[in-house]
């Protein structure tokens, strides 16, 4: 089994839950204190051994490319003011990984976005990090998925139990336990956006999957599913039914940056630990909480 070194970040969605903001700025570029959400995805991937990253974009999302590029203007300005450390930090972001960009052209769903990565992926297993889901964890979640893939030799989905109202917006997996690992399950079916009564379990996929290139043949043939979109879950359901997938109850805290609440809570959590803002922000929150 080859080492997993490729990742795809679909970031071409319209982000309608974050309107009006998202009609001018991609939700994947929402700031978490001073870094855009997509930075945390690339950082997680790199810390997991990923070297090559393809970000699927769309019209109006060019600022993602600018963020991961060299910025000679800032470099010379900062260095001329003796701020070499900050200039080095910007340069390090541009050198994190081999990052390339490809347009989806039409936002026809997550499965359609992933299908665009077939040429980049070639014959290798790869990780998909959903562009608006950031997860803070001790061991990067991508590394947790890669470890499960190496153990079981099957595609892996990162899952968590979620309440019924979220299950209906996400998906639901049919699973059975595996010996020796209370966090790993064998998944043999799943359903996207189940109506009440259609749920298999309270486990839903949250933001990360590890797939093999056989998913592309399935995606090419897949009709539109829930919401009229090409759903990655529908392709994974076919995989799960035919050869089984691993559902991994990952360690980590996930924030949906495509939702207003996810954006706010991620900023609070990072804000209280940030070296520049932590002390004053904690004091502010203490004062605020006494008046809530
Ligand atoms: P979402 O379903 O959360 O994104 O997809 P969305 O369609 O932008 O969201 P809303 O419901 O309108 O608010 C998860 C990830 O997949 C990407 C999104 O950019 C997001 O990061 N995506 C989604 C694509 O790349 N292409 C698509 O056609 C749809």
PDB file of C-alpha atoms and ligand atoms in Angstrom:
ATOM      1  CA  UNK A   1       0.000   0.000   0.000  1.00  0.00           C
ATOM      2  CA  UNK A   2       1.457   3.369  -1.063  1.00  0.00           C
ATOM      3  CA  UNK A   3       1.756   6.240   1.383  1.00  0.00           C
ATOM      4  CA  UNK A   4      -1.175   8.688   1.135  1.00  0.00           C
ATOM      5  CA  UNK A   5       0.277  12.027  -0.013  1.00  0.00           C
ATOM      6  CA  UNK A   6      -2.574  13.689  -1.930  1.00  0.00           C
ATOM      7  CA  UNK A   7      -5.548  15.697  -0.728  1.00  0.00           C
ATOM      8  CA  UNK A   8      -8.457  17.438  -2.414  1.00  0.00           C
ATOM      9  CA  UNK A   9     -10.212  20.414  -0.845  1.00  0.00           C
ATOM     10  CA  UNK A  10     -13.566  21.160  -2.521  1.00  0.00           C
ATOM     11  CA  UNK A  11     -14.142  24.879  -1.992  1.00  0.00           C
ATOM     12  CA  UNK A  12     -16.343  25.821  -4.930  1.00  0.00           C
ATOM     13  CA  UNK A  13     -19.754  25.874  -3.238  1.00  0.00           C
ATOM     14  CA  UNK A  14     -21.904  28.985  -3.200  1.00  0.00           C
ATOM     15  CA  UNK A  15     -22.149  29.124   0.592  1.00  0.00           C
ATOM     16  CA  UNK A  16     -25.771  30.215   0.696  1.00  0.00           C
ATOM     17  CA  UNK A  17     -25.957  29.739   4.473  1.00  0.00           C
ATOM     18  CA  UNK A  18     -23.363  32.489   4.838  1.00  0.00           C
ATOM     19  CA  UNK A  19     -25.089  35.075   2.681  1.00  0.00           C
ATOM     20  CA  UNK A  20     -24.858  38.011   2.302  1.00  0.00           C
ATOM     21  CA  UNK A  21     -21.102  37.667   3.138  1.00  0.00           C
ATOM     22  CA  UNK A  22     -20.516  34.715   0.777  1.00  0.00           C
ATOM     23  CA  UNK A  23     -21.658  36.541  -2.357  1.00  0.00           C
ATOM     24  CA  UNK A  24     -18.449  38.602  -2.249  1.00  0.00           C
ATOM     25  CA  UNK A  25     -15.919  36.549  -0.236  1.00  0.00           C
ATOM     26  CA  UNK A  26     -15.595  32.732  -0.171  1.00  0.00           C
ATOM     27  CA  UNK A  27     -16.722  31.196   3.127  1.00  0.00           C
ATOM     28  CA  UNK A  28     -13.502  29.121   3.007  1.00  0.00           C
ATOM     29  CA  UNK A  29     -11.699  32.471   3.506  1.00  0.00           C
ATOM     30  CA  UNK A  30     -13.625  33.384   6.650  1.00  0.00           C
ATOM     31  CA  UNK A  31     -11.066  34.420   9.267  1.00  0.00           C
ATOM     32  CA  UNK A  32     -10.365  32.389  12.364  1.00  0.00           C
ATOM     33  CA  UNK A  33      -8.785  35.289  14.274  1.00  0.00           C
ATOM     34  CA  UNK A  34      -6.026  36.060  11.722  1.00  0.00           C
ATOM     35  CA  UNK A  35      -5.968  33.025   9.432  1.00  0.00           C
ATOM     36  CA  UNK A  36      -8.521  31.940   6.820  1.00  0.00           C
ATOM     37  CA  UNK A  37     -10.404  28.679   7.372  1.00  0.00           C
ATOM     38  CA  UNK A  38      -8.731  27.002   4.393  1.00  0.00           C
ATOM     39  CA  UNK A  39      -5.303  27.529   6.032  1.00  0.00           C
ATOM     40  CA  UNK A  40      -6.308  25.136   8.841  1.00  0.00           C
ATOM     41  CA  UNK A  41      -7.254  22.464   6.292  1.00  0.00           C
ATOM     42  CA  UNK A  42      -3.930  22.728   4.477  1.00  0.00           C
ATOM     43  CA  UNK A  43      -2.074  22.754   7.808  1.00  0.00           C
ATOM     44  CA  UNK A  44      -3.936  19.622   8.984  1.00  0.00           C
ATOM     45  CA  UNK A  45      -3.162  17.856   5.701  1.00  0.00           C
ATOM     46  CA  UNK A  46       0.524  18.780   5.779  1.00  0.00           C
ATOM     47  CA  UNK A  47       0.886  17.665   9.409  1.00  0.00           C
ATOM     48  CA  UNK A  48      -0.566  14.314   8.280  1.00  0.00           C
ATOM     49  CA  UNK A  49       2.084  13.741   5.598  1.00  0.00           C
ATOM     50  CA  UNK A  50       0.159  15.158   2.618  1.00  0.00           C
ATOM     51  CA  UNK A  51       2.410  16.866   0.058  1.00  0.00           C
ATOM     52  CA  UNK A  52       0.156  17.592  -2.945  1.00  0.00           C
ATOM     53  CA  UNK A  53      -3.111  19.468  -2.509  1.00  0.00           C
ATOM     54  CA  UNK A  54      -5.734  20.341  -5.104  1.00  0.00           C
ATOM     55  CA  UNK A  55      -8.219  23.043  -4.156  1.00  0.00           C
ATOM     56  CA  UNK A  56     -11.407  23.029  -6.248  1.00  0.00           C
ATOM     57  CA  UNK A  57     -12.518  26.627  -6.730  1.00  0.00           C
ATOM     58  CA  UNK A  58     -14.995  28.688  -8.649  1.00  0.00           C
ATOM     59  CA  UNK A  59     -15.398  32.171 -10.029  1.00  0.00           C
ATOM     60  CA  UNK A  60     -14.801  34.836  -7.368  1.00  0.00           C
ATOM     61  CA  UNK A  61     -12.569  32.608  -5.226  1.00  0.00           C
ATOM     62  CA  UNK A  62      -9.186  33.831  -6.543  1.00  0.00           C
ATOM     63  CA  UNK A  63      -8.248  35.258  -3.143  1.00  0.00           C
ATOM     64  CA  UNK A  64      -7.486  31.683  -2.023  1.00  0.00           C
ATOM     65  CA  UNK A  65      -4.733  31.523  -4.649  1.00  0.00           C
ATOM     66  CA  UNK A  66      -3.369  34.884  -3.508  1.00  0.00           C
ATOM     67  CA  UNK A  67      -3.249  33.697   0.097  1.00  0.00           C
ATOM     68  CA  UNK A  68      -1.074  30.658  -0.739  1.00  0.00           C
ATOM     69  CA  UNK A  69       1.196  32.591  -3.118  1.00  0.00           C
ATOM     70  CA  UNK A  70       4.367  34.603  -2.392  1.00  0.00           C
ATOM     71  CA  UNK A  71       3.619  38.262  -1.730  1.00  0.00           C
ATOM     72  CA  UNK A  72       6.707  40.265  -2.745  1.00  0.00           C
ATOM     73  CA  UNK A  73       5.074  43.567  -1.695  1.00  0.00           C
ATOM     74  CA  UNK A  74       4.544  42.427   1.904  1.00  0.00           C
ATOM     75  CA  UNK A  75       7.904  40.679   1.924  1.00  0.00           C
ATOM     76  CA  UNK A  76       9.900  43.816   1.069  1.00  0.00           C
ATOM     77  CA  UNK A  77       7.738  46.087   3.224  1.00  0.00           C
ATOM     78  CA  UNK A  78       8.041  43.891   6.323  1.00  0.00           C
ATOM     79  CA  UNK A  79      11.785  43.281   5.872  1.00  0.00           C
ATOM     80  CA  UNK A  80      12.478  46.994   5.327  1.00  0.00           C
ATOM     81  CA  UNK A  81      10.859  47.579   8.749  1.00  0.00           C
ATOM     82  CA  UNK A  82      12.885  44.821  10.427  1.00  0.00           C
ATOM     83  CA  UNK A  83       9.821  42.566  10.677  1.00  0.00           C
ATOM     84  CA  UNK A  84      11.658  39.562   9.250  1.00  0.00           C
ATOM     85  CA  UNK A  85       9.830  37.043  11.430  1.00  0.00           C
ATOM     86  CA  UNK A  86       6.455  38.061   9.981  1.00  0.00           C
ATOM     87  CA  UNK A  87       7.883  38.020   6.439  1.00  0.00           C
ATOM     88  CA  UNK A  88       9.246  34.508   7.065  1.00  0.00           C
ATOM     89  CA  UNK A  89       5.838  33.402   8.315  1.00  0.00           C
ATOM     90  CA  UNK A  90       4.128  34.577   5.120  1.00  0.00           C
ATOM     91  CA  UNK A  91       6.730  32.812   3.002  1.00  0.00           C
ATOM     92  CA  UNK A  92       6.324  29.596   5.034  1.00  0.00           C
ATOM     93  CA  UNK A  93       2.577  29.580   4.241  1.00  0.00           C
ATOM     94  CA  UNK A  94       3.343  29.708   0.507  1.00  0.00           C
ATOM     95  CA  UNK A  95       5.820  26.835   0.921  1.00  0.00           C
ATOM     96  CA  UNK A  96       3.584  24.554   3.034  1.00  0.00           C
ATOM     97  CA  UNK A  97       2.742  22.135   0.207  1.00  0.00           C
ATOM     98  CA  UNK A  98       2.420  21.816  -3.573  1.00  0.00           C
ATOM     99  CA  UNK A  99      -0.948  23.514  -3.881  1.00  0.00           C
ATOM    100  CA  UNK A 100      -2.777  23.681  -7.186  1.00  0.00           C
ATOM    101  CA  UNK A 101      -6.201  24.998  -8.107  1.00  0.00           C
ATOM    102  CA  UNK A 102      -8.870  23.793 -10.515  1.00  0.00           C
ATOM    103  CA  UNK A 103     -12.242  25.324 -11.241  1.00  0.00           C
ATOM    104  CA  UNK A 104     -15.391  23.295 -10.849  1.00  0.00           C
ATOM    105  CA  UNK A 105     -17.057  25.577 -13.452  1.00  0.00           C
ATOM    106  CA  UNK A 106     -20.585  24.869 -12.192  1.00  0.00           C
ATOM    107  CA  UNK A 107     -21.483  24.276  -8.522  1.00  0.00           C
ATOM    108  CA  UNK A 108     -23.282  20.949  -9.131  1.00  0.00           C
ATOM    109  CA  UNK A 109     -22.552  19.417  -5.743  1.00  0.00           C
ATOM    110  CA  UNK A 110     -19.732  17.977  -3.645  1.00  0.00           C
ATOM    111  CA  UNK A 111     -19.549  14.773  -5.722  1.00  0.00           C
ATOM    112  CA  UNK A 112     -19.227  16.815  -8.915  1.00  0.00           C
ATOM    113  CA  UNK A 113     -16.430  18.892  -7.333  1.00  0.00           C
ATOM    114  CA  UNK A 114     -14.519  15.769  -6.243  1.00  0.00           C
ATOM    115  CA  UNK A 115     -14.949  14.224  -9.712  1.00  0.00           C
ATOM    116  CA  UNK A 116     -12.900  17.120 -11.119  1.00  0.00           C
ATOM    117  CA  UNK A 117      -9.884  15.783  -9.189  1.00  0.00           C
ATOM    118  CA  UNK A 118      -9.583  12.510 -11.165  1.00  0.00           C
ATOM    119  CA  UNK A 119      -6.559  13.654 -13.195  1.00  0.00           C
ATOM    120  CA  UNK A 120      -4.755  14.993 -10.130  1.00  0.00           C
ATOM    121  CA  UNK A 121      -5.401  11.829  -8.112  1.00  0.00           C
ATOM    122  CA  UNK A 122      -4.305   9.311 -10.770  1.00  0.00           C
ATOM    123  CA  UNK A 123      -3.887   5.855  -9.220  1.00  0.00           C
ATOM    124  CA  UNK A 124      -3.433   6.968  -5.608  1.00  0.00           C
ATOM    125  CA  UNK A 125      -5.633   6.928  -2.518  1.00  0.00           C
ATOM    126  CA  UNK A 126      -6.464  10.491  -1.454  1.00  0.00           C
ATOM    127  CA  UNK A 127      -8.110  12.441   1.328  1.00  0.00           C
ATOM    128  CA  UNK A 128     -11.018  14.848   0.809  1.00  0.00           C
ATOM    129  CA  UNK A 129     -11.197  17.717   3.303  1.00  0.00           C
ATOM    130  CA  UNK A 130     -14.527  19.541   2.932  1.00  0.00           C
ATOM    131  CA  UNK A 131     -13.560  23.177   2.465  1.00  0.00           C
ATOM    132  CA  UNK A 132     -15.774  24.658   5.153  1.00  0.00           C
ATOM    133  CA  UNK A 133     -15.161  22.112   7.940  1.00  0.00           C
ATOM    134  CA  UNK A 134     -12.285  22.775  10.294  1.00  0.00           C
ATOM    135  CA  UNK A 135     -11.429  20.307  13.019  1.00  0.00           C
ATOM    136  CA  UNK A 136      -9.136  21.039  15.964  1.00  0.00           C
ATOM    137  CA  UNK A 137      -7.579  17.884  17.420  1.00  0.00           C
ATOM    138  CA  UNK A 138      -4.417  16.577  19.065  1.00  0.00           C
ATOM    139  CA  UNK A 139      -3.679  14.174  16.206  1.00  0.00           C
ATOM    140  CA  UNK A 140      -4.747  15.702  12.867  1.00  0.00           C
ATOM    141  CA  UNK A 141      -7.950  14.021  11.669  1.00  0.00           C
ATOM    142  CA  UNK A 142      -6.426  13.374   8.252  1.00  0.00           C
ATOM    143  CA  UNK A 143      -3.662  11.392  10.004  1.00  0.00           C
ATOM    144  CA  UNK A 144      -6.319   9.467  11.964  1.00  0.00           C
ATOM    145  CA  UNK A 145      -8.011   8.541   8.650  1.00  0.00           C
ATOM    146  CA  UNK A 146      -4.721   7.493   7.046  1.00  0.00           C
ATOM    147  CA  UNK A 147      -3.923   5.268  10.029  1.00  0.00           C
ATOM    148  CA  UNK A 148      -7.351   3.567   9.743  1.00  0.00           C
ATOM    149  CA  UNK A 149      -6.835   3.102   5.994  1.00  0.00           C
ATOM    150  CA  UNK A 150      -3.463   1.471   6.630  1.00  0.00           C
ATOM    151  CA  UNK A 151      -5.047  -0.839   9.228  1.00  0.00           C
ATOM    152  CA  UNK A 152      -8.165  -1.906   7.301  1.00  0.00           C
ATOM    153  CA  UNK A 153      -7.320  -1.314   3.601  1.00  0.00           C
ATOM    154  CA  UNK A 154     -10.742   0.223   2.898  1.00  0.00           C
ATOM    155  CA  UNK A 155     -11.967   3.774   2.210  1.00  0.00           C
ATOM    156  CA  UNK A 156     -12.570   5.677   5.455  1.00  0.00           C
ATOM    157  CA  UNK A 157     -15.132   8.299   6.506  1.00  0.00           C
ATOM    158  CA  UNK A 158     -14.730  10.544   9.561  1.00  0.00           C
ATOM    159  CA  UNK A 159     -17.955  10.283  11.584  1.00  0.00           C
ATOM    160  CA  UNK A 160     -19.569  11.481  14.808  1.00  0.00           C
ATOM    161  CA  UNK A 161     -22.948  10.899  16.422  1.00  0.00           C
ATOM    162  CA  UNK A 162     -25.151  13.946  15.706  1.00  0.00           C
ATOM    163  CA  UNK A 163     -28.638  14.961  16.864  1.00  0.00           C
ATOM    164  CA  UNK A 164     -31.627  14.056  14.584  1.00  0.00           C
ATOM    165  CA  UNK A 165     -32.051  17.590  13.189  1.00  0.00           C
ATOM    166  CA  UNK A 166     -28.446  17.588  11.934  1.00  0.00           C
ATOM    167  CA  UNK A 167     -28.645  13.997  10.669  1.00  0.00           C
ATOM    168  CA  UNK A 168     -31.381  15.144   8.270  1.00  0.00           C
ATOM    169  CA  UNK A 169     -29.096  17.842   6.857  1.00  0.00           C
ATOM    170  CA  UNK A 170     -26.055  15.547   6.608  1.00  0.00           C
ATOM    171  CA  UNK A 171     -26.252  11.774   6.140  1.00  0.00           C
ATOM    172  CA  UNK A 172     -26.706   8.587   8.156  1.00  0.00           C
ATOM    173  CA  UNK A 173     -24.529   5.460   8.119  1.00  0.00           C
ATOM    174  CA  UNK A 174     -25.383   1.805   8.676  1.00  0.00           C
ATOM    175  CA  UNK A 175     -22.520   0.337  10.701  1.00  0.00           C
ATOM    176  CA  UNK A 176     -21.448  -2.580  12.833  1.00  0.00           C
ATOM    177  CA  UNK A 177     -18.703  -2.662  15.437  1.00  0.00           C
ATOM    178  CA  UNK A 178     -15.241  -3.976  14.733  1.00  0.00           C
ATOM    179  CA  UNK A 179     -13.252  -5.975  17.262  1.00  0.00           C
ATOM    180  CA  UNK A 180     -10.367  -4.265  19.098  1.00  0.00           C
ATOM    181  CA  UNK A 181     -11.208  -0.670  18.136  1.00  0.00           C
ATOM    182  CA  UNK A 182     -14.191   1.018  19.791  1.00  0.00           C
ATOM    183  CA  UNK A 183     -13.821   4.024  17.428  1.00  0.00           C
ATOM    184  CA  UNK A 184     -13.867   2.116  14.113  1.00  0.00           C
ATOM    185  CA  UNK A 185     -16.958   0.581  12.468  1.00  0.00           C
ATOM    186  CA  UNK A 186     -17.632  -1.303   9.266  1.00  0.00           C
ATOM    187  CA  UNK A 187     -20.108   0.685   7.166  1.00  0.00           C
ATOM    188  CA  UNK A 188     -22.177  -1.189   4.564  1.00  0.00           C
ATOM    189  CA  UNK A 189     -24.662   1.525   3.578  1.00  0.00           C
ATOM    190  CA  UNK A 190     -25.400   5.218   3.988  1.00  0.00           C
ATOM    191  CA  UNK A 191     -28.060   7.708   2.966  1.00  0.00           C
ATOM    192  CA  UNK A 192     -27.758  11.438   2.190  1.00  0.00           C
ATOM    193  CA  UNK A 193     -30.188  13.796   3.953  1.00  0.00           C
ATOM    194  CA  UNK A 194     -32.482  11.036   5.334  1.00  0.00           C
ATOM    195  CA  UNK A 195     -36.146  11.864   5.858  1.00  0.00           C
ATOM    196  CA  UNK A 196     -37.506  11.005   9.339  1.00  0.00           C
ATOM    197  CA  UNK A 197     -37.652   7.209   9.586  1.00  0.00           C
ATOM    198  CA  UNK A 198     -34.972   6.630   6.917  1.00  0.00           C
ATOM    199  CA  UNK A 199     -31.990   6.976   9.302  1.00  0.00           C
ATOM    200  CA  UNK A 200     -29.673   3.986   9.758  1.00  0.00           C
ATOM    201  CA  UNK A 201     -27.914   5.326  12.873  1.00  0.00           C
ATOM    202  CA  UNK A 202     -27.008   8.650  14.478  1.00  0.00           C
ATOM    203  CA  UNK A 203     -23.562   8.552  12.834  1.00  0.00           C
ATOM    204  CA  UNK A 204     -22.972  11.167  10.119  1.00  0.00           C
ATOM    205  CA  UNK A 205     -19.912  11.989   8.028  1.00  0.00           C
ATOM    206  CA  UNK A 206     -18.283  15.219   9.155  1.00  0.00           C
ATOM    207  CA  UNK A 207     -15.860  16.872   6.794  1.00  0.00           C
ATOM    208  CA  UNK A 208     -13.228  14.230   5.945  1.00  0.00           C
ATOM    209  CA  UNK A 209     -13.101  11.065   3.858  1.00  0.00           C
ATOM    210  CA  UNK A 210     -10.285   8.954   2.450  1.00  0.00           C
ATOM    211  CA  UNK A 211     -11.079   7.421  -0.930  1.00  0.00           C
ATOM    212  CA  UNK A 212      -9.471   5.361  -3.658  1.00  0.00           C
ATOM    213  CA  UNK A 213      -9.641   6.244  -7.383  1.00  0.00           C
ATOM    214  CA  UNK A 214     -12.443   3.698  -8.018  1.00  0.00           C
ATOM    215  CA  UNK A 215     -14.835   6.387  -6.762  1.00  0.00           C
ATOM    216  CA  UNK A 216     -14.370   8.359 -10.012  1.00  0.00           C
ATOM    217  CA  UNK A 217     -16.009   5.710 -12.222  1.00  0.00           C
ATOM    218  CA  UNK A 218     -18.988   5.745  -9.837  1.00  0.00           C
ATOM    219  CA  UNK A 219     -19.157   9.557  -9.813  1.00  0.00           C
ATOM    220  CA  UNK A 220     -19.123   9.695 -13.621  1.00  0.00           C
ATOM    221  CA  UNK A 221     -22.308   7.583 -13.791  1.00  0.00           C
ATOM    222  CA  UNK A 222     -24.095   9.068 -10.791  1.00  0.00           C
ATOM    223  CA  UNK A 223     -27.431  10.835 -11.333  1.00  0.00           C
ATOM    224  CA  UNK A 224     -28.220  13.959  -9.292  1.00  0.00           C
ATOM    225  CA  UNK A 225     -29.398  13.117  -5.770  1.00  0.00           C
ATOM    226  CA  UNK A 226     -30.737  15.177  -2.847  1.00  0.00           C
ATOM    227  CA  UNK A 227     -31.197  18.849  -3.783  1.00  0.00           C
ATOM    228  CA  UNK A 228     -30.575  18.030  -7.467  1.00  0.00           C
ATOM    229  CA  UNK A 229     -26.805  17.849  -6.757  1.00  0.00           C
ATOM    230  CA  UNK A 230     -24.237  15.129  -7.511  1.00  0.00           C
ATOM    231  CA  UNK A 231     -23.787  13.846  -3.973  1.00  0.00           C
ATOM    232  CA  UNK A 232     -20.480  12.352  -2.827  1.00  0.00           C
ATOM    233  CA  UNK A 233     -22.473  10.395  -0.226  1.00  0.00           C
ATOM    234  CA  UNK A 234     -24.404   8.609  -3.011  1.00  0.00           C
ATOM    235  CA  UNK A 235     -21.097   7.464  -4.550  1.00  0.00           C
ATOM    236  CA  UNK A 236     -19.800   6.350  -1.143  1.00  0.00           C
ATOM    237  CA  UNK A 237     -23.062   4.461  -0.511  1.00  0.00           C
ATOM    238  CA  UNK A 238     -22.298   2.384  -3.625  1.00  0.00           C
ATOM    239  CA  UNK A 239     -18.762   1.763  -2.330  1.00  0.00           C
ATOM    240  CA  UNK A 240     -20.051   0.877   1.127  1.00  0.00           C
ATOM    241  CA  UNK A 241     -22.588  -1.590  -0.263  1.00  0.00           C
ATOM    242  CA  UNK A 242     -20.120  -3.258  -2.632  1.00  0.00           C
ATOM    243  CA  UNK A 243     -16.879  -3.459  -0.635  1.00  0.00           C
ATOM    244  CA  UNK A 244     -17.521  -1.788   2.710  1.00  0.00           C
ATOM    245  CA  UNK A 245     -16.059   1.387   4.158  1.00  0.00           C
ATOM    246  CA  UNK A 246     -14.618   2.182   7.551  1.00  0.00           C
ATOM    247  CA  UNK A 247     -16.456   4.752   9.666  1.00  0.00           C
ATOM    248  CA  UNK A 248     -14.022   6.307  12.117  1.00  0.00           C
ATOM    249  CA  UNK A 249     -15.352   8.151  15.155  1.00  0.00           C
ATOM    250  CA  UNK A 250     -12.509  10.668  15.115  1.00  0.00           C
ATOM    251  CA  UNK A 251     -10.954  12.512  18.037  1.00  0.00           C
ATOM    252  CA  UNK A 252     -11.400  16.255  17.589  1.00  0.00           C
ATOM    253  CA  UNK A 253     -13.769  19.200  17.683  1.00  0.00           C
ATOM    254  CA  UNK A 254     -15.330  20.183  14.390  1.00  0.00           C
ATOM    255  CA  UNK A 255     -16.610  23.601  13.317  1.00  0.00           C
ATOM    256  CA  UNK A 256     -18.859  24.128  10.300  1.00  0.00           C
ATOM    257  CA  UNK A 257     -17.637  27.405   8.831  1.00  0.00           C
ATOM    258  CA  UNK A 258     -20.521  27.251   6.379  1.00  0.00           C
ATOM    259  CA  UNK A 259     -22.807  28.108   9.320  1.00  0.00           C
ATOM    260  CA  UNK A 260     -22.924  31.319  11.296  1.00  0.00           C
ATOM    261  CA  UNK A 261     -22.704  29.510  14.643  1.00  0.00           C
ATOM    262  CA  UNK A 262     -19.714  27.432  13.546  1.00  0.00           C
ATOM    263  CA  UNK A 263     -17.869  30.560  12.443  1.00  0.00           C
ATOM    264  CA  UNK A 264     -18.558  32.358  15.739  1.00  0.00           C
ATOM    265  CA  UNK A 265     -17.653  29.450  18.020  1.00  0.00           C
ATOM    266  CA  UNK A 266     -14.414  28.649  16.140  1.00  0.00           C
ATOM    267  CA  UNK A 267     -13.310  32.255  16.602  1.00  0.00           C
ATOM    268  CA  UNK A 268     -14.117  32.259  20.301  1.00  0.00           C
ATOM    269  CA  UNK A 269     -12.140  29.063  20.835  1.00  0.00           C
ATOM    270  CA  UNK A 270      -9.080  30.267  18.909  1.00  0.00           C
ATOM    271  CA  UNK A 271      -9.406  33.803  20.280  1.00  0.00           C
ATOM    272  CA  UNK A 272      -9.043  32.698  23.902  1.00  0.00           C
ATOM    273  CA  UNK A 273      -5.822  30.789  23.092  1.00  0.00           C
ATOM    274  CA  UNK A 274      -4.259  33.237  20.653  1.00  0.00           C
ATOM    275  CA  UNK A 275      -1.012  34.731  22.040  1.00  0.00           C
ATOM    276  CA  UNK A 276      -2.025  38.280  21.043  1.00  0.00           C
ATOM    277  CA  UNK A 277      -5.700  38.274  22.005  1.00  0.00           C
ATOM    278  CA  UNK A 278      -6.030  35.488  24.607  1.00  0.00           C
ATOM    279  CA  UNK A 279      -5.686  37.425  27.863  1.00  0.00           C
ATOM    280  CA  UNK A 280      -7.882  40.415  26.966  1.00  0.00           C
ATOM    281  CA  UNK A 281     -10.430  38.307  25.122  1.00  0.00           C
ATOM    282  CA  UNK A 282     -10.862  35.993  28.116  1.00  0.00           C
ATOM    283  CA  UNK A 283     -11.390  39.020  30.370  1.00  0.00           C
ATOM    284  CA  UNK A 284     -13.961  40.364  27.904  1.00  0.00           C
ATOM    285  CA  UNK A 285     -15.801  37.026  27.790  1.00  0.00           C
ATOM    286  CA  UNK A 286     -15.850  36.754  31.608  1.00  0.00           C
ATOM    287  CA  UNK A 287     -17.392  40.202  31.877  1.00  0.00           C
ATOM    288  CA  UNK A 288     -19.836  39.478  29.074  1.00  0.00           C
ATOM    289  CA  UNK A 289     -20.939  36.134  30.509  1.00  0.00           C
ATOM    290  CA  UNK A 290     -21.877  37.755  33.845  1.00  0.00           C
ATOM    291  CA  UNK A 291     -24.366  39.944  31.973  1.00  0.00           C
ATOM    292  CA  UNK A 292     -25.896  37.214  29.778  1.00  0.00           C
TER     293      UNK A 292
HETATM  294  P1  LIG B   1     -21.671  22.473   1.385  1.00  0.00           P
HETATM  295  O1  LIG B   1     -22.906  21.801   0.944  1.00  0.00           O
HETATM  296  O2  LIG B   1     -21.503  22.766   2.845  1.00  0.00           O
HETATM  297  O3  LIG B   1     -21.408  23.809   0.593  1.00  0.00           O
HETATM  298  O4  LIG B   1     -20.434  21.632   0.845  1.00  0.00           O
HETATM  299  P2  LIG B   1     -22.388  24.851  -0.111  1.00  0.00           P
HETATM  300  O5  LIG B   1     -23.190  24.239  -1.179  1.00  0.00           O
HETATM  301  O6  LIG B   1     -21.483  25.995  -0.485  1.00  0.00           O
HETATM  302  O7  LIG B   1     -23.284  25.285   1.150  1.00  0.00           O
HETATM  303  P3  LIG B   1     -24.670  26.052   1.318  1.00  0.00           P
HETATM  304  O8  LIG B   1     -25.630  24.978   1.741  1.00  0.00           O
HETATM  305  O9  LIG B   1     -25.029  26.740   0.021  1.00  0.00           O
HETATM  306  O10 LIG B   1     -24.432  27.035   2.435  1.00  0.00           O
HETATM  307  C1  LIG B   1     -19.251  21.281   1.569  1.00  0.00           C
HETATM  308  C2  LIG B   1     -18.013  21.742   0.814  1.00  0.00           C
HETATM  309  O11 LIG B   1     -18.073  21.356  -0.552  1.00  0.00           O
HETATM  310  C3  LIG B   1     -17.838  22.456  -1.396  1.00  0.00           C
HETATM  311  C4  LIG B   1     -18.180  23.692  -0.578  1.00  0.00           C
HETATM  312  O12 LIG B   1     -17.412  24.814  -1.032  1.00  0.00           O
HETATM  313  C5  LIG B   1     -17.858  23.271   0.830  1.00  0.00           C
HETATM  314  O13 LIG B   1     -16.547  23.622   1.182  1.00  0.00           O
HETATM  315  N1  LIG B   1     -18.678  22.353  -2.611  1.00  0.00           N
HETATM  316  C6  LIG B   1     -20.024  22.214  -2.492  1.00  0.00           C
HETATM  317  C7  LIG B   1     -18.082  22.433  -3.851  1.00  0.00           C
HETATM  318  O14 LIG B   1     -16.836  22.545  -3.963  1.00  0.00           O
HETATM  319  N2  LIG B   1     -18.859  22.386  -4.954  1.00  0.00           N
HETATM  320  C8  LIG B   1     -20.220  22.260  -4.885  1.00  0.00           C
HETATM  321  O15 LIG B   1     -20.878  22.219  -5.949  1.00  0.00           O
HETATM  322  C9  LIG B   1     -20.812  22.165  -3.610  1.00  0.00           C
END
